[in-house]
Each structure stands twice: as structure tokens, then as C-alpha cells.
Amino acid sequence: MKICVLGAGAMGCLYGGCLSLIGHDVTLVGGRSIPVIREKGLKMNTAWTGPVVIYPKACYADELEGEFEILILLTKTLQSRDAMDSVRHILNKKMTVISLQNGLGNKELLQEYVSTEQIMLGMTLYPSDLIAPGEIKSTFADIGALVDAEGPLTERTKMISAEMDKAGIKHIIGKGAWEFIWEKIIFNATANPLCAILGISSEMLSPIGGYDLLYQLADEGVAIANASGIAISRESMRKRLFNVLEMQKPHAPSMLVDMTSGRLTEVDFINGGLSREGKRLGIPTPMNDIIIQLVHLKENSRGREYAPH
């Protein structure tokens, strides 16, 4: 398949690299890794491939040309509109557009560019760290999920999922996929912002006693999911959260990376998405609301940290 991966960050390089490795015609688009990949290839070290160097195409949006069968959107959520605007010239009515991004509201944004029938949504629990431009590492294999934006499971989704499985990136489809996607939304609203606020990687949350706060954040997300018709229990969500964090090797969540790099975080789309959905459904989200404020305070305080004399 001819695949455009829009957003060649850590996750974009993981998906694009793995799909390229099994023979798909992949083009990675945008980001600081592009010049390095063009010159030296993409260095990838995952738990299922080992260390490899691969040579997908790499370019910037204004250099894209031709027809693509699939576009995978893996930019930061706050960059989605600019990213989609930049590739309007390659969008067509036959293309499948897949958002594997964090937070809520991705379907609604993509509906401004393509028909609902063309849209797929997904989530992933695979970690991916950008070691340096053009070099990524993924320390363990986990699971992802893919769904059609609306309607029942289609043959298209089965086919795309099968190809991703061949690439080593396993996905749930059909029954249980929506539940998994909501679990990832909730998961992302817990450790991700807390690590950004505290300035620590996720494996440090247990030693400092951070799990109770994570569980309170998760409980609010579960209540919203249940009100949206998604059957997730509070106990199973807490267990999932505990198991993933205990299994995870040293890993810097995306908000921590953004915070330490001086970039804006996705908190308004992750915790903010839950907060907005909670308001729509009449479900209070006091813990998520506080976390949003704390992340913004942390963003605004960068460069003003106390330094003892």
C-alpha cells in the first residue's frame, strides 16, 4: 500500500518504519527527523525487530505528490488542523484517513477534510522514544485498537489491521475496540500530565506514591465513558493502569517531553477533552480540571524556576 504518515515524530516513525519494513511504500512527512532520514535512513530499535536501519521516503508537506491509499495522522493534536491544511492537495475521495492521536475530537476535525466514511480512529499503547533525529526506540510490544469512525466493522479495517499486525504492531478491531480506545484516552489523562507537572518519567510514580492521584483522575474518565455507552469498570481501569506502569521501563510520556522541550502540551485535548465531555454529560471532573490548570501553570513558569543563591 502507498501510505503517507503525517507527523514523523516518535510514533510516526514507529508506525511508518514498521510498515516500511514489511514492504509498504511509506512516506514520512514533517518534523526534524526528515533531513536525517533522507541522508542516513531511519534507525529503529524495537522489542520485536531489534536494531534495524530502514529507508522510507521522507519529505515535507509541500513536497508531497501523487495519490496515497492511506494517510495516518500522528502529529500532536494541537497541530492537527495545520497538518491537514498542509496536505489538502493530496486528499482524495478514495483515501482512508486514520487518526492515531491522543484525546477527543479527532473525528470531528477530520470531517472538515474528508467524508466520515473515509475516517478511521485508533489508539496505541506502544511506547516510542525519539532518541535523536532519525532514531527511535520502543522497549516493549503492547496493543492498539482500530475502528471505523461510524458504523460496523468493515473489510477495510480488517485489512489495515492485518497489515499492521504483520508489521509487529498488533491492534484490536471489532468487539472491544471502542472500550480499548476509551481506556487509552483515560490512561493518557493520568500519568502523562502528572509526569509533566512533576518533571519525572513514568516509572517514578510508584516510588513517590503517585498512584492514588492517578486512580482519581481515571475514575472521572470511567464515569464519562460509561455515560457515553462504553462499558469500562473502575476496577478494570485501575488494574490496567497499574499493570502498564509496573511493566513499563524508563519512559518519558509525551507531555513531559513537550514540557522539558519548551513546547505546549496536549493537555487541552486530553484532560481538556474529558472535561468538556463531562460538562456536556453533566459529570463533574474536578481532578482533571485542576490538572489542566497545573499543567498550564507549569508551562507558564518555565524559565522562572527558583534558584537558591
CSV table of C-alpha atoms in Angstrom, one decimal:
chain,number,residue,atom,x,y,z
A,1,MET,CA,0.0,0.0,0.0
A,2,LYS,CA,1.0,3.6,-0.6
A,3,ILE,CA,1.0,5.2,2.9
A,4,CYS,CA,1.6,8.8,4.0
A,5,VAL,CA,2.5,9.2,7.7
A,6,LEU,CA,1.8,12.8,8.6
A,7,GLY,CA,4.0,13.6,11.6
A,8,ALA,CA,7.4,12.0,11.7
A,9,GLY,CA,7.9,12.1,15.4
A,10,ALA,CA,8.5,9.2,17.7
A,11,MET,CA,5.1,7.4,17.0
A,12,GLY,CA,5.0,8.4,13.3
A,13,CYS,CA,8.5,6.9,12.8
A,14,LEU,CA,7.5,3.7,14.7
A,15,TYR,CA,4.4,3.1,12.6
A,16,GLY,CA,5.9,4.3,9.3
A,17,GLY,CA,9.1,2.4,10.0
A,18,CYS,CA,7.4,-0.9,10.8
A,19,LEU,CA,5.1,-0.7,7.8
A,20,SER,CA,8.0,0.2,5.5
A,21,LEU,CA,10.0,-2.8,6.9
A,22,ILE,CA,7.4,-5.3,5.6
A,23,GLY,CA,7.4,-3.7,2.1
A,24,HIS,CA,4.8,-0.9,2.1
A,25,ASP,CA,5.5,2.3,0.2
A,26,VAL,CA,5.8,4.7,3.1
A,27,THR,CA,6.4,8.4,3.1
A,28,LEU,CA,7.2,10.1,6.4
A,29,VAL,CA,6.1,13.8,6.4
A,30,GLY,CA,7.3,16.7,8.5
A,31,GLY,CA,9.4,17.1,11.6
A,32,ARG,CA,13.1,17.5,12.5
A,33,SER,CA,14.0,13.9,11.6
A,34,ILE,CA,13.3,14.4,7.9
A,35,PRO,CA,16.8,15.6,6.8
A,36,VAL,CA,18.5,12.8,8.8
A,37,ILE,CA,16.2,10.1,7.4
A,38,ARG,CA,16.8,11.3,3.9
A,39,GLU,CA,20.6,11.1,4.3
A,40,LYS,CA,21.1,8.2,6.7
A,41,GLY,CA,17.8,6.3,6.9
A,42,LEU,CA,15.7,5.7,10.0
A,43,LYS,CA,17.4,3.9,12.9
A,44,MET,CA,14.8,1.8,14.7
A,45,ASN,CA,15.3,-0.5,17.7
A,46,THR,CA,12.1,-2.2,18.9
A,47,ALA,CA,11.4,-5.2,21.1
A,48,TRP,CA,10.1,-7.1,18.1
A,49,THR,CA,12.5,-6.0,15.3
A,50,GLY,CA,15.8,-5.5,17.1
A,51,PRO,CA,18.1,-2.7,15.8
A,52,VAL,CA,17.5,-2.0,12.1
A,53,VAL,CA,18.1,0.8,9.6
A,54,ILE,CA,15.4,1.3,7.0
A,55,TYR,CA,14.9,3.8,4.2
A,56,PRO,CA,11.3,5.1,3.9
A,57,LYS,CA,10.7,8.2,1.8
A,58,ALA,CA,10.9,11.4,3.8
A,59,CYS,CA,9.7,14.9,2.8
A,60,TYR,CA,7.9,18.0,3.9
A,61,ALA,CA,4.2,18.5,3.1
A,62,ASP,CA,4.7,21.0,0.2
A,63,GLU,CA,6.9,18.3,-1.5
A,64,LEU,CA,4.2,15.6,-1.4
A,65,GLU,CA,2.8,14.5,-4.7
A,66,GLY,CA,0.8,11.6,-6.1
A,67,GLU,CA,-2.0,9.5,-4.8
A,68,PHE,CA,-2.0,7.7,-1.4
A,69,GLU,CA,-4.3,5.0,-0.3
A,70,ILE,CA,-3.8,5.7,3.4
A,71,LEU,CA,-2.9,8.8,5.4
A,72,ILE,CA,-2.0,8.2,9.1
A,73,LEU,CA,-2.2,11.3,11.2
A,74,LEU,CA,0.3,11.2,14.0
A,75,THR,CA,1.0,14.9,14.7
A,76,LYS,CA,0.4,16.4,18.1
A,77,THR,CA,-3.4,17.0,18.4
A,78,LEU,CA,-2.9,20.8,18.7
A,79,GLN,CA,-1.1,20.6,15.3
A,80,SER,CA,-3.8,18.6,13.5
A,81,ARG,CA,-5.5,21.5,11.7
A,82,ASP,CA,-2.3,23.0,10.3
A,83,ALA,CA,-1.1,19.5,9.3
A,84,MET,CA,-4.3,18.6,7.4
A,85,ASP,CA,-4.3,22.0,5.8
A,86,SER,CA,-0.8,21.4,4.6
A,87,VAL,CA,-1.7,18.2,2.7
A,88,ARG,CA,-5.1,19.3,1.2
A,89,HIS,CA,-3.5,18.9,-2.3
A,90,ILE,CA,-3.2,15.1,-1.9
A,91,LEU,CA,-6.5,14.4,-0.2
A,92,ASN,CA,-8.9,12.4,-2.4
A,93,LYS,CA,-12.3,10.6,-2.0
A,94,LYS,CA,-10.8,7.1,-2.0
A,95,MET,CA,-8.2,7.7,0.7
A,96,THR,CA,-8.5,6.3,4.2
A,97,VAL,CA,-7.5,8.8,6.8
A,98,ILE,CA,-6.5,7.3,10.2
A,99,SER,CA,-6.1,9.3,13.4
A,100,LEU,CA,-4.0,7.6,16.0
A,101,GLN,CA,-3.7,10.7,18.1
A,102,ASN,CA,-4.4,11.5,21.7
A,103,GLY,CA,-7.5,13.0,23.2
A,104,LEU,CA,-11.1,13.5,22.0
A,105,GLY,CA,-12.4,15.4,19.0
A,106,ASN,CA,-10.2,13.9,16.2
A,107,LYS,CA,-13.1,12.6,14.2
A,108,GLU,CA,-14.9,16.0,14.2
A,109,LEU,CA,-11.8,17.7,12.9
A,110,LEU,CA,-11.2,15.2,10.1
A,111,GLN,CA,-14.8,15.5,9.0
A,112,GLU,CA,-13.8,19.0,7.8
A,113,TYR,CA,-11.5,17.5,5.3
A,114,VAL,CA,-12.9,14.1,4.2
A,115,SER,CA,-16.2,12.2,4.5
A,116,THR,CA,-17.0,10.3,7.6
A,117,GLU,CA,-16.8,7.0,5.7
A,118,GLN,CA,-13.1,7.7,4.9
A,119,ILE,CA,-12.2,8.1,8.6
A,120,MET,CA,-10.8,5.6,11.0
A,121,LEU,CA,-9.8,6.2,14.6
A,122,GLY,CA,-7.3,4.4,16.8
A,123,MET,CA,-5.2,4.4,19.8
A,124,THR,CA,-1.9,2.7,20.8
A,125,LEU,CA,-0.2,1.7,24.0
A,126,TYR,CA,3.1,1.0,22.2
A,127,PRO,CA,5.8,3.3,23.6
A,128,SER,CA,8.2,5.1,21.2
A,129,ASP,CA,11.0,7.4,22.2
A,130,LEU,CA,12.9,9.7,19.9
A,131,ILE,CA,16.5,9.1,20.9
A,132,ALA,CA,17.8,11.6,18.3
A,133,PRO,CA,16.5,12.9,15.0
A,134,GLY,CA,16.0,9.9,12.8
A,135,GLU,CA,16.4,7.4,15.6
A,136,ILE,CA,13.7,5.8,17.8
A,137,LYS,CA,13.4,3.1,20.4
A,138,SER,CA,10.4,1.0,21.6
A,139,THR,CA,11.1,-1.1,24.7
A,140,PHE,CA,8.1,-3.4,24.6
A,141,ALA,CA,5.2,-4.6,22.5
A,142,ASP,CA,1.8,-3.8,23.7
A,143,ILE,CA,-1.5,-3.4,21.8
A,144,GLY,CA,-3.5,-0.8,19.9
A,145,ALA,CA,-7.1,-0.5,18.5
A,146,LEU,CA,-8.7,0.5,15.2
A,147,VAL,CA,-12.3,1.3,14.5
A,148,ASP,CA,-14.3,2.9,11.7
A,149,ALA,CA,-15.4,6.4,12.8
A,150,GLU,CA,-19.0,5.3,12.4
A,151,GLY,CA,-20.9,2.1,11.6
A,152,PRO,CA,-20.0,-1.6,11.9
A,153,LEU,CA,-16.6,-3.2,11.3
A,154,THR,CA,-15.6,-3.1,7.6
A,155,GLU,CA,-13.3,-5.3,5.4
A,156,ARG,CA,-11.1,-2.2,5.0
A,157,THR,CA,-10.4,-2.1,8.8
A,158,LYS,CA,-9.7,-5.8,8.9
A,159,MET,CA,-7.2,-5.5,6.0
A,160,ILE,CA,-5.4,-2.5,7.5
A,161,SER,CA,-5.3,-4.1,10.9
A,162,ALA,CA,-3.9,-7.3,9.4
A,163,GLU,CA,-1.1,-5.3,7.7
A,164,MET,CA,-0.2,-3.6,10.9
A,165,ASP,CA,-0.2,-6.9,12.7
A,166,LYS,CA,2.3,-8.2,10.2
A,167,ALA,CA,4.5,-5.1,10.9
A,168,GLY,CA,4.5,-6.1,14.6
A,169,ILE,CA,2.0,-3.5,15.8
A,170,LYS,CA,-1.0,-5.5,17.0
A,171,HIS,CA,-4.5,-4.0,17.1
A,172,ILE,CA,-7.8,-4.9,18.5
A,173,ILE,CA,-10.7,-4.5,16.0
A,174,GLY,CA,-14.4,-5.2,16.3
A,175,LYS,CA,-15.8,-6.1,19.7
A,176,GLY,CA,-13.8,-4.4,22.5
A,177,ALA,CA,-12.0,-1.8,20.2
A,178,TRP,CA,-14.1,1.2,21.4
A,179,GLU,CA,-13.6,0.1,25.0
A,180,PHE,CA,-9.8,0.0,24.4
A,181,ILE,CA,-9.8,3.4,22.8
A,182,TRP,CA,-11.6,4.9,25.8
A,183,GLU,CA,-9.1,3.1,28.1
A,184,LYS,CA,-6.2,4.8,26.3
A,185,ILE,CA,-8.0,8.2,26.5
A,186,ILE,CA,-8.3,7.7,30.2
A,187,PHE,CA,-4.8,6.3,30.6
A,188,ASN,CA,-3.3,9.3,28.8
A,189,ALA,CA,-5.1,11.7,31.1
A,190,THR,CA,-3.3,10.2,34.2
A,191,ALA,CA,0.4,9.6,34.1
A,192,ASN,CA,1.0,11.8,31.1
A,193,PRO,CA,0.1,15.2,32.7
A,194,LEU,CA,1.3,14.2,36.2
A,195,CYS,CA,4.8,13.4,34.9
A,196,ALA,CA,4.8,16.7,33.1
A,197,ILE,CA,3.9,18.6,36.3
A,198,LEU,CA,6.4,16.7,38.4
A,199,GLY,CA,9.2,16.5,35.9
A,200,ILE,CA,9.7,12.8,36.3
A,201,SER,CA,9.4,9.7,34.0
A,202,SER,CA,6.5,7.3,34.5
A,203,GLU,CA,8.3,4.6,36.4
A,204,MET,CA,9.0,7.0,39.2
A,205,LEU,CA,5.3,7.5,40.0
A,206,SER,CA,5.1,4.3,42.1
A,207,PRO,CA,8.1,5.1,44.4
A,208,ILE,CA,6.7,8.5,45.2
A,209,GLY,CA,3.2,7.4,45.9
A,210,GLY,CA,1.5,8.8,42.8
A,211,TYR,CA,-0.9,6.0,42.1
A,212,ASP,CA,-3.8,7.3,44.3
A,213,LEU,CA,-4.0,10.5,42.3
A,214,LEU,CA,-3.8,8.6,39.0
A,215,TYR,CA,-6.7,6.5,40.1
A,216,GLN,CA,-8.8,9.5,41.0
A,217,LEU,CA,-8.2,11.0,37.5
A,218,ALA,CA,-9.0,7.7,35.9
A,219,ASP,CA,-12.3,7.3,37.9
A,220,GLU,CA,-13.6,10.6,36.3
A,221,GLY,CA,-12.8,9.3,32.9
A,222,VAL,CA,-14.5,6.0,33.5
A,223,ALA,CA,-17.7,7.8,34.6
A,224,ILE,CA,-17.7,9.8,31.3
A,225,ALA,CA,-17.1,6.6,29.3
A,226,ASN,CA,-19.9,4.8,31.0
A,227,ALA,CA,-22.3,7.8,30.3
A,228,SER,CA,-21.2,7.6,26.6
A,229,GLY,CA,-22.2,3.9,26.4
A,230,ILE,CA,-18.8,2.4,26.9
A,231,ALA,CA,-18.7,-0.4,29.4
A,232,ILE,CA,-15.5,0.0,31.4
A,233,SER,CA,-15.4,-0.7,35.2
A,234,ARG,CA,-13.4,1.4,37.6
A,235,GLU,CA,-11.6,-1.7,38.9
A,236,SER,CA,-10.5,-2.9,35.5
A,237,MET,CA,-9.3,0.6,34.5
A,238,ARG,CA,-7.3,0.8,37.7
A,239,LYS,CA,-5.8,-2.6,37.1
A,240,ARG,CA,-4.9,-1.8,33.5
A,241,LEU,CA,-3.2,1.4,34.7
A,242,PHE,CA,-1.2,-0.4,37.4
A,243,ASN,CA,-0.1,-3.2,35.1
A,244,VAL,CA,1.1,-0.9,32.3
A,245,LEU,CA,3.0,1.4,34.6
A,246,GLU,CA,4.6,-1.5,36.5
A,247,MET,CA,5.7,-3.2,33.3
A,248,GLN,CA,7.0,0.0,31.6
A,249,LYS,CA,10.7,0.6,31.6
A,250,PRO,CA,12.0,4.1,32.0
A,251,HIS,CA,9.8,6.2,29.6
A,252,ALA,CA,9.2,9.9,29.2
A,253,PRO,CA,5.5,10.5,28.4
A,254,SER,CA,4.7,12.9,25.6
A,255,MET,CA,3.7,15.8,27.9
A,256,LEU,CA,6.9,15.5,29.9
A,257,VAL,CA,8.9,15.7,26.6
A,258,ASP,CA,6.9,18.7,25.5
A,259,MET,CA,7.3,20.4,28.8
A,260,THR,CA,11.0,19.9,29.0
A,261,SER,CA,11.5,20.9,25.4
A,262,GLY,CA,9.6,24.2,25.8
A,263,ARG,CA,6.6,23.2,23.7
A,264,LEU,CA,2.9,23.5,24.6
A,265,THR,CA,1.4,20.2,25.8
A,266,GLU,CA,-1.7,18.4,24.6
A,267,VAL,CA,-3.4,18.8,28.0
A,268,ASP,CA,-6.3,20.8,26.5
A,269,PHE,CA,-7.1,17.9,24.1
A,270,ILE,CA,-6.5,15.0,26.6
A,271,ASN,CA,-7.7,16.2,30.0
A,272,GLY,CA,-9.5,19.1,28.5
A,273,GLY,CA,-11.4,16.7,26.1
A,274,LEU,CA,-12.6,14.7,29.1
A,275,SER,CA,-13.6,17.9,31.0
A,276,ARG,CA,-15.6,19.2,28.0
A,277,GLU,CA,-17.3,15.9,27.5
A,278,GLY,CA,-18.0,15.7,31.3
A,279,LYS,CA,-19.7,19.1,31.1
A,280,ARG,CA,-21.8,18.0,28.1
A,281,LEU,CA,-22.9,14.9,30.0
A,282,GLY,CA,-23.4,16.6,33.4
A,283,ILE,CA,-20.5,14.7,35.0
A,284,PRO,CA,-18.1,16.7,37.3
A,285,THR,CA,-14.4,16.4,36.6
A,286,PRO,CA,-12.7,18.4,39.4
A,287,MET,CA,-9.5,16.4,39.4
A,288,ASN,CA,-9.0,16.8,35.6
A,289,ASP,CA,-9.9,20.5,35.9
A,290,ILE,CA,-7.2,21.0,38.5
A,291,ILE,CA,-4.6,19.0,36.5
A,292,ILE,CA,-5.3,21.2,33.4
A,293,GLN,CA,-4.7,24.4,35.4
A,294,LEU,CA,-1.5,22.9,37.0
A,295,VAL,CA,-0.1,21.9,33.6
A,296,HIS,CA,-0.7,25.4,32.2
A,297,LEU,CA,0.9,27.0,35.3
A,298,LYS,CA,3.9,24.7,34.7
A,299,GLU,CA,4.0,25.8,31.1
A,300,ASN,CA,3.9,29.4,32.0
A,301,SER,CA,6.5,29.1,34.7
A,302,ARG,CA,9.3,27.7,32.5
A,303,GLY,CA,12.4,29.8,32.8
A,304,ARG,CA,11.2,31.2,36.1
A,305,GLU,CA,12.2,28.3,38.4
A,306,TYR,CA,13.6,29.2,41.8
A,307,ALA,CA,17.4,29.1,42.0
A,308,PRO,CA,18.9,29.4,45.6
A,309,HIS,CA,21.6,31.9,46.0
